[in-house]
Tab-separated table of C-alpha atoms in Angstrom:
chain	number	residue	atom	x	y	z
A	21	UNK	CA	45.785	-7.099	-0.816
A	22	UNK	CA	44.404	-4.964	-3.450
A	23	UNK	CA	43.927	-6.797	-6.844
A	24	UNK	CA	45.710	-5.607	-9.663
A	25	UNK	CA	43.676	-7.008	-12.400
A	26	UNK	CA	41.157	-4.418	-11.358
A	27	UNK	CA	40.365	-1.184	-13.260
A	28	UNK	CA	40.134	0.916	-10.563
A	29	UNK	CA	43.548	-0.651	-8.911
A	30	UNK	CA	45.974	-0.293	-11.814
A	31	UNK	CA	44.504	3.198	-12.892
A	32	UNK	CA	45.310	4.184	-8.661
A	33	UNK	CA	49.131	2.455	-9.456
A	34	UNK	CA	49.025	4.187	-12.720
A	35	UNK	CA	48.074	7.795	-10.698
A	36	UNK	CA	50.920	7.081	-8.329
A	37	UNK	CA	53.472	6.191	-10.774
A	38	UNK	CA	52.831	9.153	-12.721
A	39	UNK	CA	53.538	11.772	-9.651
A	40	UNK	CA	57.357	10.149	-9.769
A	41	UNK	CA	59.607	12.577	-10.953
A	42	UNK	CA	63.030	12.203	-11.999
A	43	UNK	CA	64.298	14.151	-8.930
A	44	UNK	CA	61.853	11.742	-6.667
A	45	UNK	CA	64.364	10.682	-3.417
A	46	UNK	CA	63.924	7.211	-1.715
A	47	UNK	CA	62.840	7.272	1.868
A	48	UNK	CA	64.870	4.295	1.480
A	49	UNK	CA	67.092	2.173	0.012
A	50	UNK	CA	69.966	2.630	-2.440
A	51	UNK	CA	68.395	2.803	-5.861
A	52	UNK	CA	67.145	6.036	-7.611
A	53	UNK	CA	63.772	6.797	-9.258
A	54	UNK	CA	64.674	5.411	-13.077
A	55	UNK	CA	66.769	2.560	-11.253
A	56	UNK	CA	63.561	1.512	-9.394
A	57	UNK	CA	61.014	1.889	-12.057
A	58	UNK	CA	63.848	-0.188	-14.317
A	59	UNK	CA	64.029	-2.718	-11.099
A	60	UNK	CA	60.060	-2.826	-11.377
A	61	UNK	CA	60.099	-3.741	-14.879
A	62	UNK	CA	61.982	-6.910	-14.703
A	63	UNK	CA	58.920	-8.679	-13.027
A	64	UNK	CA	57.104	-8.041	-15.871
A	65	UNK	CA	59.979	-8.726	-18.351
A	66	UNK	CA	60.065	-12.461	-16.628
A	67	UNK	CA	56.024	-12.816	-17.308
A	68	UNK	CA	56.070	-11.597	-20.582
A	69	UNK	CA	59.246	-11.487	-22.566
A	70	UNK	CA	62.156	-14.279	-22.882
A	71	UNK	CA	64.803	-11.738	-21.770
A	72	UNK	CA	66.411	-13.289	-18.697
A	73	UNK	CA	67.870	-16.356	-18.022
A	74	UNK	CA	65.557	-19.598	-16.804
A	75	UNK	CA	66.786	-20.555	-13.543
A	76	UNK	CA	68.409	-24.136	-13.663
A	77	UNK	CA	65.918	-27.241	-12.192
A	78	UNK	CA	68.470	-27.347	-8.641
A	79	UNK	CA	68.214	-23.702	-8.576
A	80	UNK	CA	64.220	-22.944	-9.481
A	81	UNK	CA	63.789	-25.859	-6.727
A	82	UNK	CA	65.262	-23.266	-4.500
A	83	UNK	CA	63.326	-20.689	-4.950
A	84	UNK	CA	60.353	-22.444	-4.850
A	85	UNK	CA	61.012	-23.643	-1.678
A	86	UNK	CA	62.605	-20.877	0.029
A	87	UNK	CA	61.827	-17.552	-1.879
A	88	UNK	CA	58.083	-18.024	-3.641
A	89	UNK	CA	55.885	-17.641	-0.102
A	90	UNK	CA	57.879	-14.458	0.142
A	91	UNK	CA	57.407	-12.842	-3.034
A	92	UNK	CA	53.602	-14.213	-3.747
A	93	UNK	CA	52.050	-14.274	0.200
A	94	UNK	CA	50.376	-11.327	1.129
A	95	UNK	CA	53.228	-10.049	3.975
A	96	UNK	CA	54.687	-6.499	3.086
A	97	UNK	CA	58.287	-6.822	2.103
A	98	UNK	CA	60.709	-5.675	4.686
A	99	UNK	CA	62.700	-1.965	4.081
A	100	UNK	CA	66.048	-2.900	2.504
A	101	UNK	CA	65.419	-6.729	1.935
A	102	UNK	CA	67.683	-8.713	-0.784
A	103	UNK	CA	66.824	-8.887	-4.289
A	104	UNK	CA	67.180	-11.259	-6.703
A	105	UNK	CA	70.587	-11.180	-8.628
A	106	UNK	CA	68.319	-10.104	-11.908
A	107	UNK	CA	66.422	-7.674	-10.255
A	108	UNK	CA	69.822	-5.502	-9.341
A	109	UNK	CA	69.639	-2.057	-11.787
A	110	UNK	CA	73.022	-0.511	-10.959
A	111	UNK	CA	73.213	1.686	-13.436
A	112	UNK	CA	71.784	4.729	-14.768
A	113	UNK	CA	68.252	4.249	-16.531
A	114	UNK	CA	66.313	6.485	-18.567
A	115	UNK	CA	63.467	7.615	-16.290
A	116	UNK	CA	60.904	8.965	-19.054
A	117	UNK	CA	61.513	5.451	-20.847
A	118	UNK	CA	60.900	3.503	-17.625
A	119	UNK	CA	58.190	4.739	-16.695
A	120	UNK	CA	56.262	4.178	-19.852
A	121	UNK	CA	57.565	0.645	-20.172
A	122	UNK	CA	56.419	-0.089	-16.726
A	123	UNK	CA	52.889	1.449	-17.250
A	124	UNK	CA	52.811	-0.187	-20.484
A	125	UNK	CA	53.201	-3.714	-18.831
A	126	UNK	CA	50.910	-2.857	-15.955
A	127	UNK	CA	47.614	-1.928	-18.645
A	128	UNK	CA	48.732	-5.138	-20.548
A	129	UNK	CA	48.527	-7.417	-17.090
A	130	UNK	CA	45.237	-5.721	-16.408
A	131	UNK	CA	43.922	-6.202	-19.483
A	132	UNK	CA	44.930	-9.820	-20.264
A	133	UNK	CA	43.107	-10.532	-16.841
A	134	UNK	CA	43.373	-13.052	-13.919
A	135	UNK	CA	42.364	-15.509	-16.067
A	136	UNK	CA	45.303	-15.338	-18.278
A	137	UNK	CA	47.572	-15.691	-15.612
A	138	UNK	CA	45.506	-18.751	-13.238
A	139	UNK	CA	48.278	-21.538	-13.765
A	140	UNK	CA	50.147	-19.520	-15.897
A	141	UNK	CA	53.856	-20.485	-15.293
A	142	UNK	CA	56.151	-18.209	-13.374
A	143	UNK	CA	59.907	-17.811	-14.529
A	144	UNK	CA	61.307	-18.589	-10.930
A	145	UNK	CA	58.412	-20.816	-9.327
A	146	UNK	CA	56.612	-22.549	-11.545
A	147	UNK	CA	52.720	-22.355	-11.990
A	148	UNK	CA	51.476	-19.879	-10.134
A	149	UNK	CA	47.445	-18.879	-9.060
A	150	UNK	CA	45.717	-15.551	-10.004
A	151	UNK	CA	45.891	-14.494	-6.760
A	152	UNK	CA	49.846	-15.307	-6.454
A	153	UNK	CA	50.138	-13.666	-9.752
A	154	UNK	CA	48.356	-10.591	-7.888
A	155	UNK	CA	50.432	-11.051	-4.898
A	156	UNK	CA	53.193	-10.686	-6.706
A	157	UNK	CA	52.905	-7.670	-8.846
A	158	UNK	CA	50.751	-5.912	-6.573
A	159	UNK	CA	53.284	-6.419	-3.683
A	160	UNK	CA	56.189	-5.922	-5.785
A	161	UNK	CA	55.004	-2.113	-7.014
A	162	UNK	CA	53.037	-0.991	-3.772
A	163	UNK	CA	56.620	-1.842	-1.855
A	164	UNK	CA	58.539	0.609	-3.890
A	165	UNK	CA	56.273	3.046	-4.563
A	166	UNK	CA	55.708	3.636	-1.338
A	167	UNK	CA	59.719	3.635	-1.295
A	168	UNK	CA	59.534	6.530	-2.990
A	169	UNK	CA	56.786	8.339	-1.105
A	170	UNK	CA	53.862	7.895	-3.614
């Protein structure tokens, strides 16, 4: 798995994010370009702003037990898999101001480092290593931008 704390690495997700155009068709999937770059965002809304909802102890128990080696291991997703009731973006998003908040987040991960994040706690599954961290926002991104053909 490539690491996203790298230079090189976020400027390639960075490159590939900026050939997404507004018109930009899934090869998948149900969500349009600003929908997915909104969808994208909320990973980095949980790691970084207090925006959504902590999950209840029964509930983040759950997840850790049944959802976190999905979301952190290094396994692709699967095409069309379930999301996460805060990660649905049903609605019409402004592509031009997703895209920037979604860069902007990626060159702040990148340059707060893996050592911000090693044991840094996670919203949904408690602390978490660099490389989950990685895992997790590398995964999340490469999944659908390749959704999207870039």
């Amino acid at each position: 798995m490539k690491n996203i704390f790298n230079t090189t690495v976020t400027n390639e997700v960075i490159g590939r994010i900026n050939t997404l155009e507004p018109s930009t068709k899934p090869q998948w999937g149900k969500m349009s370009v600003d929908q997915m770059l909104a969808h994208c965002n909320v990973t980095y809304e949980m790691a970084f702003e207090d925006k959504h909802k902590k999950p209840n102890g029964f509930t983040k128990l759950m997840l850790k037990l049944f959802v976190k080696n999905t979301v952190v291991n290094e396994k692709p997703y699967k095409r069309n898999g379930r999301t996460a009731p805060q990660f649905l973006v049903t609605d019409a998003k402004n592509f031009e101001e997703e895209k920037k908040r979604l860069i902007g987040y990626i060159e702040k991960t990148q340059n707060l480092g893996a050592d911000y994040f090693n044991g840094r706690e996670s919203h949904s599954f408690g602390a978490l290593t660099t490389q989950e961290w990685n895992n997790m926002f590398y995964k999340h991104l490469d999944h659908h931008l390749a959704q999207f053909g870039v």
